[in-house]
mmCIF file of N, CA, C and O in Angstrom:
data_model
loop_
_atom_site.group_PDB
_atom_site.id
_atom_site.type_symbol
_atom_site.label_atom_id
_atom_site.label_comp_id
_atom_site.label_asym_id
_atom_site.label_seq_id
_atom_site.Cartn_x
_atom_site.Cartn_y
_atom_site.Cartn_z
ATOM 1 N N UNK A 1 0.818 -1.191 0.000
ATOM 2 C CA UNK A 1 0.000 0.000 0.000
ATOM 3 C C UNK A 1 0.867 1.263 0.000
ATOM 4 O O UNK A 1 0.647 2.290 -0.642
ATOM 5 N N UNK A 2 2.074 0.968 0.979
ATOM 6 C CA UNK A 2 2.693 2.625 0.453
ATOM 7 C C UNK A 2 3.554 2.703 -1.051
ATOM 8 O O UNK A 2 3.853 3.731 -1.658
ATOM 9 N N UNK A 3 3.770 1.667 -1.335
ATOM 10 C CA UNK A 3 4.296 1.721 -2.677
ATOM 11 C C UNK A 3 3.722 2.300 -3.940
ATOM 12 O O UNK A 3 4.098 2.893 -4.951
ATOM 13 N N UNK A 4 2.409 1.741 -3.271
ATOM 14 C CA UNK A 4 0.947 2.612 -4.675
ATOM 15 C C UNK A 4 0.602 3.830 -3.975
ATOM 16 O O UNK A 4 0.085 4.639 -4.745
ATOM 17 N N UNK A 5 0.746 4.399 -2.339
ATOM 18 C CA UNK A 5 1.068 5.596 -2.632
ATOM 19 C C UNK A 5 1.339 6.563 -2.636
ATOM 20 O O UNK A 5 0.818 7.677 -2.586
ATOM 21 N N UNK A 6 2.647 5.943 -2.727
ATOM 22 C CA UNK A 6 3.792 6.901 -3.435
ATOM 23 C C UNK A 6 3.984 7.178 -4.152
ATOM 24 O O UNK A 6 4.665 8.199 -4.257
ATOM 25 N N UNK A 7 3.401 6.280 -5.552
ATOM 26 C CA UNK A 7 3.445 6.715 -7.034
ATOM 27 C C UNK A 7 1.823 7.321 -7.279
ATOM 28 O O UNK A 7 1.605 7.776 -8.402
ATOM 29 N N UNK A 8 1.198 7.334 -6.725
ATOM 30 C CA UNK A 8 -0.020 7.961 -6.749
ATOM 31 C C UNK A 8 0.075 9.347 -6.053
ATOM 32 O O UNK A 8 -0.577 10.232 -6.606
ATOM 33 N N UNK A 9 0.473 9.546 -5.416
ATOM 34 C CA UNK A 9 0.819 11.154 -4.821
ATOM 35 C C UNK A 9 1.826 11.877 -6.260
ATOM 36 O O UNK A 9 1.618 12.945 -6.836
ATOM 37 N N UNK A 10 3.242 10.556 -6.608
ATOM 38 C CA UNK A 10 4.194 11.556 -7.471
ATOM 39 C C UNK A 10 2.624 11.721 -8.616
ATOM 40 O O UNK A 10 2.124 12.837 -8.759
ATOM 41 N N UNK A 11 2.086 10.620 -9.251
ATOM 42 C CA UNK A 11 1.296 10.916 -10.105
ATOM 43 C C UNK A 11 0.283 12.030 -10.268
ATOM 44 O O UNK A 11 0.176 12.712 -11.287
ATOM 45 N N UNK A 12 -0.619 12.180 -8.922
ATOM 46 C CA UNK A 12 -1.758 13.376 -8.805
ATOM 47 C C UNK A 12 -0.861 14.656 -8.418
ATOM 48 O O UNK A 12 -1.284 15.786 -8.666
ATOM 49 N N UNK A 13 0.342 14.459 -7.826
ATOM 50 C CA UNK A 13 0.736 16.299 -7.545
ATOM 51 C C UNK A 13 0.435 17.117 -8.660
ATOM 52 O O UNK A 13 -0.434 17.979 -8.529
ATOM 53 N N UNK A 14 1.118 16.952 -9.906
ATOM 54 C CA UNK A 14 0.648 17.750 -11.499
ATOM 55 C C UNK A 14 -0.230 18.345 -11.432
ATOM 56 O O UNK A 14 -0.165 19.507 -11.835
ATOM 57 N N UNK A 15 -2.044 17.590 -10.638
ATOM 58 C CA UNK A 15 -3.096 18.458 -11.000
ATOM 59 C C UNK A 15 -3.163 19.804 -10.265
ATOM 60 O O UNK A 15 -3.962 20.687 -10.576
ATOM 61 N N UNK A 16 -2.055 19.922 -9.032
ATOM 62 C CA UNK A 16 -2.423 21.447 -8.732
ATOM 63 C C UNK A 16 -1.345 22.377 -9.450
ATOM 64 O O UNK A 16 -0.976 23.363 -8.811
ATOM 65 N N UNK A 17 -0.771 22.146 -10.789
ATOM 66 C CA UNK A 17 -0.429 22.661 -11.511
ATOM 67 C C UNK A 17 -1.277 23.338 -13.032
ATOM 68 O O UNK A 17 -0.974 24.119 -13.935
ATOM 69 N N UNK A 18 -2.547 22.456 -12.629
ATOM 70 C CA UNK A 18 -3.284 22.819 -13.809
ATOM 71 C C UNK A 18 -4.693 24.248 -13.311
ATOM 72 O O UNK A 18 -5.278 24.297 -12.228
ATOM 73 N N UNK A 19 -4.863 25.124 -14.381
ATOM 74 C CA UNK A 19 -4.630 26.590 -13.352
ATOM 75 C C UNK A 19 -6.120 26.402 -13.106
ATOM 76 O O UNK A 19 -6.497 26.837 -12.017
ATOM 77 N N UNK A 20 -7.379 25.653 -14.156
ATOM 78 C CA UNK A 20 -8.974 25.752 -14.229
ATOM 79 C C UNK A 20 -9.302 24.765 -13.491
ATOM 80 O O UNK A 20 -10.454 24.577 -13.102
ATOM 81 N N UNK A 21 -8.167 23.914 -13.178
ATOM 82 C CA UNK A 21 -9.712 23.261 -12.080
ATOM 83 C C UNK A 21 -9.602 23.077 -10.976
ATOM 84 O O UNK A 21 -8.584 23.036 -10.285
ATOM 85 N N UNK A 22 -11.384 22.861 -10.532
ATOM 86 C CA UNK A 22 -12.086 23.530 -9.660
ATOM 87 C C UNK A 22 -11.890 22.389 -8.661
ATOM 88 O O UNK A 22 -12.247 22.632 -7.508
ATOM 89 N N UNK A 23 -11.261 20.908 -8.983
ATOM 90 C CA UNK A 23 -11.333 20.138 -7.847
ATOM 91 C C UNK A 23 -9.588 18.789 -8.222
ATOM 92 O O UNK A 23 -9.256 17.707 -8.706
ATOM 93 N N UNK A 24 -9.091 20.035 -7.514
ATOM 94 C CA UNK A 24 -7.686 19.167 -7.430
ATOM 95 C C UNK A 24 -7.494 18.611 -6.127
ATOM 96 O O UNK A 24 -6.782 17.608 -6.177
ATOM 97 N N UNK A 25 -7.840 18.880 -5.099
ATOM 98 C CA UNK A 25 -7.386 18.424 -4.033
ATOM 99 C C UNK A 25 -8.285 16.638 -3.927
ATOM 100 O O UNK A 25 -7.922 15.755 -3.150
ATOM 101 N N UNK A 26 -9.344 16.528 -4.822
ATOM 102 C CA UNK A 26 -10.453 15.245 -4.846
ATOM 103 C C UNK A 26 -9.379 14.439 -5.852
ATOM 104 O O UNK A 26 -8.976 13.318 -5.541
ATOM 105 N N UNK A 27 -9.029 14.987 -6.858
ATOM 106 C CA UNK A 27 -8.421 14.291 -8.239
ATOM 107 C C UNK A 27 -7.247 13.748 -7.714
ATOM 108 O O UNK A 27 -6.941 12.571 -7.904
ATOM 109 N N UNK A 28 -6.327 14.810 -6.832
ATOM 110 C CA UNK A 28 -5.200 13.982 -5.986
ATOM 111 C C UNK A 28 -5.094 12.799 -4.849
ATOM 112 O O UNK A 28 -4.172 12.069 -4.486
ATOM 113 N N UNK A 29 -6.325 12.936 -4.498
ATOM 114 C CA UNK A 29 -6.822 11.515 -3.782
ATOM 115 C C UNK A 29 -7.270 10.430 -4.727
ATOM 116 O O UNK A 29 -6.727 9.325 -4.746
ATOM 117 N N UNK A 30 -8.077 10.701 -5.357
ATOM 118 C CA UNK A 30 -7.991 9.649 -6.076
ATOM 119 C C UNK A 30 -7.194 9.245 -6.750
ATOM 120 O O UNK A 30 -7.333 8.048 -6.999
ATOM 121 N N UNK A 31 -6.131 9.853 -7.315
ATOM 122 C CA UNK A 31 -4.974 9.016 -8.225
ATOM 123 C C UNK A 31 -4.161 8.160 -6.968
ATOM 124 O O UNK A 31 -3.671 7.081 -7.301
ATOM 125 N N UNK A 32 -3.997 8.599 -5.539
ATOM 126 C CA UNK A 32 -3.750 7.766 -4.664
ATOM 127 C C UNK A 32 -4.305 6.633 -4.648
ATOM 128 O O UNK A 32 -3.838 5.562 -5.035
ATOM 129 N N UNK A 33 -5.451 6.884 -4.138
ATOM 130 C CA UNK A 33 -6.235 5.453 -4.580
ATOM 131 C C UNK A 33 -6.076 4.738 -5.217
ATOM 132 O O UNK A 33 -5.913 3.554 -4.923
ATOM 133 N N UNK A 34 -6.068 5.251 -6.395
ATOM 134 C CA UNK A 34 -6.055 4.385 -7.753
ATOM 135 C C UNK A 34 -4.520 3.595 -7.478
ATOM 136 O O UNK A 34 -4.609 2.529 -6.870
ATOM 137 N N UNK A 35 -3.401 3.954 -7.802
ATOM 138 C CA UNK A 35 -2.198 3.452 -7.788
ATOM 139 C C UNK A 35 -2.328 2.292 -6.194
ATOM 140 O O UNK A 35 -1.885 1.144 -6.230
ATOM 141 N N UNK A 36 -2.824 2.729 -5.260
ATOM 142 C CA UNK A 36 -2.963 2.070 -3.569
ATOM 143 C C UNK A 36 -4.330 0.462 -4.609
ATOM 144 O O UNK A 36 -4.350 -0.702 -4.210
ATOM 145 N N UNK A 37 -4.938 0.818 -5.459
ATOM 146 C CA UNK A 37 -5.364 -0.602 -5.741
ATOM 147 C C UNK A 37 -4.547 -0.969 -6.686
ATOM 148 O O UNK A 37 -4.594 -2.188 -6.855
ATOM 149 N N UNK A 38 -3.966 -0.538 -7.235
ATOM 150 C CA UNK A 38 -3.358 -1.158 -8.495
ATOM 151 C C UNK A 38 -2.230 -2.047 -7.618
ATOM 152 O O UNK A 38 -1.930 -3.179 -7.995
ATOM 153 N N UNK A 39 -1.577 -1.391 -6.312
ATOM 154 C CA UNK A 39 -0.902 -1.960 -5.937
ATOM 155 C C UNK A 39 -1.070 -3.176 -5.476
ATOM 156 O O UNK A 39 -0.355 -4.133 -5.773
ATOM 157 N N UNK A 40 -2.210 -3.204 -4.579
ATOM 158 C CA UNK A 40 -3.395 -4.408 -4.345
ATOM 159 C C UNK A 40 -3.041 -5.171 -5.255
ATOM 160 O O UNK A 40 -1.973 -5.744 -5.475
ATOM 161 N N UNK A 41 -3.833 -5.154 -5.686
ATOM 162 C CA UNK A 41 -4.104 -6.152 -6.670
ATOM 163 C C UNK A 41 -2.812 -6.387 -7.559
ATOM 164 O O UNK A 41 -2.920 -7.609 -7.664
ATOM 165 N N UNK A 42 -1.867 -6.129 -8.148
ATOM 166 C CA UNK A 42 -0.654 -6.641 -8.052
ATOM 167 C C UNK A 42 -0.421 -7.650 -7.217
ATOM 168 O O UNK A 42 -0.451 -8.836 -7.546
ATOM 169 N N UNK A 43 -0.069 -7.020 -5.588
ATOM 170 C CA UNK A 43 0.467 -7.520 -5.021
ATOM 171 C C UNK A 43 -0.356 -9.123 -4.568
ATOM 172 O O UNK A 43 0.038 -10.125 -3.971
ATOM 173 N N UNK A 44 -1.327 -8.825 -5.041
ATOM 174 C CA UNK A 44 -2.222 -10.342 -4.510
ATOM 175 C C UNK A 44 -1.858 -10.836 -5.476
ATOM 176 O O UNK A 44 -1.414 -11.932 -5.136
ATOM 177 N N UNK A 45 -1.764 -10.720 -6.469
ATOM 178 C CA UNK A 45 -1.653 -11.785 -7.764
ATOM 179 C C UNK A 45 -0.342 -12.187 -7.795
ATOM 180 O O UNK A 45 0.069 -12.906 -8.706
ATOM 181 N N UNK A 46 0.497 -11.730 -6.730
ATOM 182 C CA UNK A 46 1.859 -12.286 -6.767
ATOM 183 C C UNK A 46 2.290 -13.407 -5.813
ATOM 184 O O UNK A 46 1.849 -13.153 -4.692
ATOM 185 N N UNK A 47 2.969 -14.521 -5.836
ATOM 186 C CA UNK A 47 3.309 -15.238 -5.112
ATOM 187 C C UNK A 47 4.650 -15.439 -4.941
ATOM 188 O O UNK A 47 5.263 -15.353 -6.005
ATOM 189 N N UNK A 48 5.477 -15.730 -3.768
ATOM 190 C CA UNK A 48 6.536 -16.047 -3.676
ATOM 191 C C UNK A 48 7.534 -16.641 -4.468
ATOM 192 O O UNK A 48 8.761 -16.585 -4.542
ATOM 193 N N UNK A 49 6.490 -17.308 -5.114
ATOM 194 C CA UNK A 49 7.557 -18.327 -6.403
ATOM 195 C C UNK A 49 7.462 -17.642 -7.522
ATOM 196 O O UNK A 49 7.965 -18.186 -8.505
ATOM 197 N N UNK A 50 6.865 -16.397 -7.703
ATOM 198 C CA UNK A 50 6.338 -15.853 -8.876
ATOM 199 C C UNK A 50 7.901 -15.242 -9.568
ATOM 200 O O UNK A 50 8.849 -14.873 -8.875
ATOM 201 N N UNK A 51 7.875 -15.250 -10.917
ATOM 202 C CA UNK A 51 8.898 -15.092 -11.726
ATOM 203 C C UNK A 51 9.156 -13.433 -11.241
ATOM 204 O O UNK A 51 8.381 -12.947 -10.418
ATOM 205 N N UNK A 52 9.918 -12.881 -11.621
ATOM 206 C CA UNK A 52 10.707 -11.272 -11.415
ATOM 207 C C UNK A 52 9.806 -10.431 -12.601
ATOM 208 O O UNK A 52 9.508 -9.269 -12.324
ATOM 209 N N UNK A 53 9.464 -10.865 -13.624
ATOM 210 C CA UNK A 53 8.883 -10.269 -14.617
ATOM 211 C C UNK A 53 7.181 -10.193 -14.426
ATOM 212 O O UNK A 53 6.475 -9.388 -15.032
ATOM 213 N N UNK A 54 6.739 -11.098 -13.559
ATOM 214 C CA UNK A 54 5.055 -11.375 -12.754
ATOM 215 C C UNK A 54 4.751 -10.104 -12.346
ATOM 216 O O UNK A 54 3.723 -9.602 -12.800
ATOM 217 N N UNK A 55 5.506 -9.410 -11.500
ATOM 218 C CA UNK A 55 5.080 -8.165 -11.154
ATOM 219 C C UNK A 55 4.812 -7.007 -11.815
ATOM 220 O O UNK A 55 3.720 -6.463 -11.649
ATOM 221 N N UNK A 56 5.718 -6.495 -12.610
ATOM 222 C CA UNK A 56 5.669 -5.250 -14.129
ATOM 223 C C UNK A 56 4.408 -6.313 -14.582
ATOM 224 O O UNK A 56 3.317 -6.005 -14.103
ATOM 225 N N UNK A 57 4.425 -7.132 -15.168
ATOM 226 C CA UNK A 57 3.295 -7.519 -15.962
ATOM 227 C C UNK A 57 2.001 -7.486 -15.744
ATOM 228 O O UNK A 57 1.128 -7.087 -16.514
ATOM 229 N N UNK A 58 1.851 -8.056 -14.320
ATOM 230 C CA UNK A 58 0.580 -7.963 -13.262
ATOM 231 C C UNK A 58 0.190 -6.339 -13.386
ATOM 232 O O UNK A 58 -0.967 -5.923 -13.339
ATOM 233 N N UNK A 59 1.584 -5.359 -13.582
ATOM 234 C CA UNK A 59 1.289 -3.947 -12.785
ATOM 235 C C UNK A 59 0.757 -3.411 -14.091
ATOM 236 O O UNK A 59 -0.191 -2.628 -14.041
ATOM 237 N N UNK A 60 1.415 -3.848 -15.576
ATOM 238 C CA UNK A 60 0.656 -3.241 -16.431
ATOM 239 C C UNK A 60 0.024 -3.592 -16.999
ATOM 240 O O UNK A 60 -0.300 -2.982 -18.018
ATOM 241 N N UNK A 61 -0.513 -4.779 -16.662
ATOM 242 C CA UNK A 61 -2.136 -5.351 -16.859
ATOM 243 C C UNK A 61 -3.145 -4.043 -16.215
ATOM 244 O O UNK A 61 -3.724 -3.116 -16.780
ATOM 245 N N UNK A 62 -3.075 -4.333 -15.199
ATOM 246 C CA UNK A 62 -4.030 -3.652 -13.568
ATOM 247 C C UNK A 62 -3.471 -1.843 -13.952
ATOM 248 O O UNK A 62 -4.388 -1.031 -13.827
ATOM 249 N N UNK A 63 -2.641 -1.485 -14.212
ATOM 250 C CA UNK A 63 -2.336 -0.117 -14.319
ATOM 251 C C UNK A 63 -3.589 0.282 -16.121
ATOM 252 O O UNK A 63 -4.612 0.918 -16.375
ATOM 253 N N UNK A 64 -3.064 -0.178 -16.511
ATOM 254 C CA UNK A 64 -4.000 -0.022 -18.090
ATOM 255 C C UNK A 64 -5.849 -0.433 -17.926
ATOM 256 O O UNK A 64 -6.840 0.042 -18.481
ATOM 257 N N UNK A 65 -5.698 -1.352 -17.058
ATOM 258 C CA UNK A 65 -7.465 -1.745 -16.626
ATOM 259 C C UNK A 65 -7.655 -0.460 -16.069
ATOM 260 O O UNK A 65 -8.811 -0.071 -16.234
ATOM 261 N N UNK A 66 -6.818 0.456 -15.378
ATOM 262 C CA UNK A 66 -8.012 1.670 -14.116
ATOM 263 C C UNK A 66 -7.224 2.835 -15.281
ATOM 264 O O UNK A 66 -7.728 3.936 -15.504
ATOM 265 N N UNK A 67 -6.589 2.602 -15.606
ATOM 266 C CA UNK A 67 -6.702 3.860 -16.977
ATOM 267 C C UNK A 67 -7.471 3.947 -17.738
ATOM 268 O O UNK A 67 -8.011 5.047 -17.859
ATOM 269 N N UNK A 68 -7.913 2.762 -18.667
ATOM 270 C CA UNK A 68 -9.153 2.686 -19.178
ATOM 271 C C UNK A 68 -10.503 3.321 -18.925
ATOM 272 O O UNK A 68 -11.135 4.216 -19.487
ATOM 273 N N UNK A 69 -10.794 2.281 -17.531
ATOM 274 C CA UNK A 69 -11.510 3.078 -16.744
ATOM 275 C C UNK A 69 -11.789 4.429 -16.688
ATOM 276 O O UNK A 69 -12.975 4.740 -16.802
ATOM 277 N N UNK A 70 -10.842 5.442 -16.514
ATOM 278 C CA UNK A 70 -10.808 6.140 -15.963
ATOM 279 C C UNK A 70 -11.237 7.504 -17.484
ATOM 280 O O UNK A 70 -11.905 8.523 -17.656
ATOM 281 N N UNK A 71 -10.136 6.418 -18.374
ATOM 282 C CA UNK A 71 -10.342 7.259 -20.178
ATOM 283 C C UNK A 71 -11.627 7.007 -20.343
ATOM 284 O O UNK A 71 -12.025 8.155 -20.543
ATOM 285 N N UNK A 72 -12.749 6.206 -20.416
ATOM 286 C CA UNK A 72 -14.115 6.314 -20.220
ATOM 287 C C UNK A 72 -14.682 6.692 -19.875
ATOM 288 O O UNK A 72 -15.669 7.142 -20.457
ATOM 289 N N UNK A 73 -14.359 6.803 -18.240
ATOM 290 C CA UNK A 73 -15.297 7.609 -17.553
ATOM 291 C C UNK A 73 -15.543 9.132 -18.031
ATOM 292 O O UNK A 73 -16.681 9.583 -18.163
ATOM 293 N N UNK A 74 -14.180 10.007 -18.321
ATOM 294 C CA UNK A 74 -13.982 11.323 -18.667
ATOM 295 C C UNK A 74 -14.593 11.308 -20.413
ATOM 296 O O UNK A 74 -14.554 12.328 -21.102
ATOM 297 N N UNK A 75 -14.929 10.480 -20.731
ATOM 298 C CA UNK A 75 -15.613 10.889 -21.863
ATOM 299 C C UNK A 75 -14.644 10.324 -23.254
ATOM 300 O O UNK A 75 -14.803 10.740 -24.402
ATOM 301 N N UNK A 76 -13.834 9.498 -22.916
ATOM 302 C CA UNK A 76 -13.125 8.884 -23.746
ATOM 303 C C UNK A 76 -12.523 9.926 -25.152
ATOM 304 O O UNK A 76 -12.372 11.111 -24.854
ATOM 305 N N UNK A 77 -12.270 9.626 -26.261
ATOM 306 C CA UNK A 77 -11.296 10.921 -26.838
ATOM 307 C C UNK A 77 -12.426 12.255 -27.204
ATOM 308 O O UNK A 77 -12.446 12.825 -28.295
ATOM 309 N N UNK A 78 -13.065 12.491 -26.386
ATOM 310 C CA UNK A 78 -13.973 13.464 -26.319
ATOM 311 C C UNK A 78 -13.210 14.754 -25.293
ATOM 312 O O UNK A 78 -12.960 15.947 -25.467
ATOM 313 N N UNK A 79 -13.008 13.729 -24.117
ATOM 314 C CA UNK A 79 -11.995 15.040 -23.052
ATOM 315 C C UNK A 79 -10.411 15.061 -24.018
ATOM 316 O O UNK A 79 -9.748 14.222 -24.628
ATOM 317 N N UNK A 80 -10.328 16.257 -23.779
ATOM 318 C CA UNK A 80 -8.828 16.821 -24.220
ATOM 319 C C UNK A 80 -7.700 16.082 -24.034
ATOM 320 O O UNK A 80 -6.824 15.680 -24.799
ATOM 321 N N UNK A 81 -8.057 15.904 -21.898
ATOM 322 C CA UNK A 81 -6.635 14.882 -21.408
ATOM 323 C C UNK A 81 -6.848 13.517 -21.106
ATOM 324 O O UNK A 81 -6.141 12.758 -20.444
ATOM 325 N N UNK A 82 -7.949 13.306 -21.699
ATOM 326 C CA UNK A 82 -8.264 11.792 -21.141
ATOM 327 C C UNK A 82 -7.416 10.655 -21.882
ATOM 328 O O UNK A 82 -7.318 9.590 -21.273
ATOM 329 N N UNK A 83 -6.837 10.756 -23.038
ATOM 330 C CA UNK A 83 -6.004 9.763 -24.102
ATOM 331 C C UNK A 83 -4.898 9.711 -23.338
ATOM 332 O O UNK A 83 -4.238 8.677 -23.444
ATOM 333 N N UNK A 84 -4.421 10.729 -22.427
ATOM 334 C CA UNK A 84 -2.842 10.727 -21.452
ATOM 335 C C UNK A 84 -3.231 9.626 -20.833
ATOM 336 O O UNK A 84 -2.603 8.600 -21.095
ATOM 337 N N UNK A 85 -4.357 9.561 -19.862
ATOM 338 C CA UNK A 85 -4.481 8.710 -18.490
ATOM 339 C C UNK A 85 -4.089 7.020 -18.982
ATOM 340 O O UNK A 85 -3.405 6.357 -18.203
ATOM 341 N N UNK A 86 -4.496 6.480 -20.113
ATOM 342 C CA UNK A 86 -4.327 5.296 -20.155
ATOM 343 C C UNK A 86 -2.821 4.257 -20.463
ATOM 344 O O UNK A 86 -2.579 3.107 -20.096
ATOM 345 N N UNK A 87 -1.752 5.532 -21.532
ATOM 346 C CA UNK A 87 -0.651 5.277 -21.277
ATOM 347 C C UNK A 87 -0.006 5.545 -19.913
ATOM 348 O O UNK A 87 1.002 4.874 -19.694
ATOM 349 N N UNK A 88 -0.290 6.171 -19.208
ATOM 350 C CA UNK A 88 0.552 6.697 -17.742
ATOM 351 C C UNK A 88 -0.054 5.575 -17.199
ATOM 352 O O UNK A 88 0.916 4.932 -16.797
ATOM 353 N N UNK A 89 -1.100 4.902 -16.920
ATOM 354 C CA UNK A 89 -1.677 4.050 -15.735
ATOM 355 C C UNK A 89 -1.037 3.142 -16.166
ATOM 356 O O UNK A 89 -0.504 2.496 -15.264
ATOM 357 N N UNK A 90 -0.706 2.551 -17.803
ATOM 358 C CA UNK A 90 -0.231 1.559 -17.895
ATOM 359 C C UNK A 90 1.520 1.357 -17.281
ATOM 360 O O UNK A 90 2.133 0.408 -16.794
ATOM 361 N N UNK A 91 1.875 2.783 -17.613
ATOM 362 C CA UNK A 91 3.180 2.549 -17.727
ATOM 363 C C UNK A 91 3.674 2.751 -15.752
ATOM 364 O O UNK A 91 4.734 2.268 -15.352
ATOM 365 N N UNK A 92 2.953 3.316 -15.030
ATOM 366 C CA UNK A 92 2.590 3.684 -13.624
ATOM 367 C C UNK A 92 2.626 2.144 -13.332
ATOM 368 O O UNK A 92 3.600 1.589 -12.823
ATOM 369 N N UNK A 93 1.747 1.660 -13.614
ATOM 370 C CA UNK A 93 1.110 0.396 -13.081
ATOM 371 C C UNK A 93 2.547 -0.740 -13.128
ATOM 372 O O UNK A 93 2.760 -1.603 -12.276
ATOM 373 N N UNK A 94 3.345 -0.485 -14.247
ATOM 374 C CA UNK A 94 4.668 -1.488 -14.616
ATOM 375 C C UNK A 94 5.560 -1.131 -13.397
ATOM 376 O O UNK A 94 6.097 -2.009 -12.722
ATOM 377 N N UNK A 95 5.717 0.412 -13.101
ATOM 378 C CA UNK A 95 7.095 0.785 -12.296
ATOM 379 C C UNK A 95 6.378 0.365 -10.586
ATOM 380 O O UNK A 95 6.924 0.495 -9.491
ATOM 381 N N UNK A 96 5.454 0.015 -10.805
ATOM 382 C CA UNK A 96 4.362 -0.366 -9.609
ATOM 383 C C UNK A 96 4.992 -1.813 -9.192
ATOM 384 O O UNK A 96 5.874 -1.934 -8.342
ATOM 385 N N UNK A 97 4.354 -2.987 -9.982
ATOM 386 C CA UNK A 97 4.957 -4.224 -10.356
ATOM 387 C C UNK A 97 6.340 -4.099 -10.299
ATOM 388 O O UNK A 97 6.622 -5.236 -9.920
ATOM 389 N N UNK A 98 7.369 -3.534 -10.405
ATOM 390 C CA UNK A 98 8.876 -3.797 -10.642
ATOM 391 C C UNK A 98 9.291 -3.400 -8.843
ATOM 392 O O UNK A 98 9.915 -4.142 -8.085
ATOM 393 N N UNK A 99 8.677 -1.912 -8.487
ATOM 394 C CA UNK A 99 9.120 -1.836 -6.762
ATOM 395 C C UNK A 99 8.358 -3.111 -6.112
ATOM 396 O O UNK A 99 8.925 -3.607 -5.139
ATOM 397 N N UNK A 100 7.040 -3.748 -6.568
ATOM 398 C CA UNK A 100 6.435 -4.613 -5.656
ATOM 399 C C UNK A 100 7.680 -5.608 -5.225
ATOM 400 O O UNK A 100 8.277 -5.675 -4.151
ATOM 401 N N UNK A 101 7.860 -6.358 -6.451
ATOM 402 C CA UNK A 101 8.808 -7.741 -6.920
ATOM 403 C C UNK A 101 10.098 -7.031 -6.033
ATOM 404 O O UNK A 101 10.515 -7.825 -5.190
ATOM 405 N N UNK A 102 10.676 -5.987 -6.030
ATOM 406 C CA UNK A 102 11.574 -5.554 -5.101
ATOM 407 C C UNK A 102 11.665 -5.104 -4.115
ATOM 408 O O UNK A 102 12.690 -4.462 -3.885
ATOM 409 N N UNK A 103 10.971 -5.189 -3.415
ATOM 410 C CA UNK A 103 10.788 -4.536 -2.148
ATOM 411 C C UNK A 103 10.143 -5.430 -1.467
ATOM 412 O O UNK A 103 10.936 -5.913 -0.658
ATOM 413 N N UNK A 104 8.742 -6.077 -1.336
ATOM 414 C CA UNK A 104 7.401 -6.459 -1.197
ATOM 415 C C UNK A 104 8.118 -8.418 -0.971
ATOM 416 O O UNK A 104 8.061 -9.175 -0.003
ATOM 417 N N UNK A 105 8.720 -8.592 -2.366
ATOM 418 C CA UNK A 105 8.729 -9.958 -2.100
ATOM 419 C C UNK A 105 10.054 -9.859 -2.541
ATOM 420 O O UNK A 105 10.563 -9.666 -3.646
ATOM 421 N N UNK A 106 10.519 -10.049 -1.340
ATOM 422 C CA UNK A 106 12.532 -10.669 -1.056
ATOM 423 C C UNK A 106 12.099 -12.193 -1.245
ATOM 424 O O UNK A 106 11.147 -12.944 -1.032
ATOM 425 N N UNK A 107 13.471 -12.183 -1.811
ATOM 426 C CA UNK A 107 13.914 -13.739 -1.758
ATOM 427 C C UNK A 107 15.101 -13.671 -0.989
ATOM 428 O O UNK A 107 16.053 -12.892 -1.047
ATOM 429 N N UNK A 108 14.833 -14.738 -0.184
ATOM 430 C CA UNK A 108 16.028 -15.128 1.346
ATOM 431 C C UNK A 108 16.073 -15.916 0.858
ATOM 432 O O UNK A 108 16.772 -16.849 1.254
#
């Protein structure tokens, strides 16, 4: 959980860089969130015996599923920035999977 977020905080800080909107401090919680399940769920789908490459893969499976999501919800290539969210979640979701596999599950 702090691994997703930590990359969910670096991820949502940006929006209080953007000057019109009206609800950054909600948008920065939720990209927490978001990355805090992606991590989840990674991290469940991983097992001890699981290969080094299980994790990035798991992460950019699960990182690209809540991007999707998320490019839909906003109205898919209708919103301006919504086509960003689904490469970043994917590619978020990989560097997600790679700290899990390193950090999360040592091999002794």
């Amino acid at each position: 959980m702090v691994i997703g977020g930590i990359i969910g905080a670096l991820d949502g800080v940006g929006i209080f860089l953007a000057p019109g909107e009206p609800f950054k401090t909600e948008i920065f919680l939720a990209a927490i969130l978001k990355r805090i399940l992606v991590s989840l769920l990674t991290g469940m789908s991983l097992t001890s015996r699981s290969a080094w490459w299980h994790g990035p893969g798991y992460g950019l499976l699960y990182g690209f599923a809540f991007g999707l999501v998320i490019f839909l919800a906003k109205g898919g290539f209708k919103s301006m920035d919504a086509p960003y969210v689904v490469p970043s979640g994917a590619i978020l979701g990989l560097i997600t999977g790679l700290l899990l596999v390193r950090f999360a599950f040592l091999k002794l």
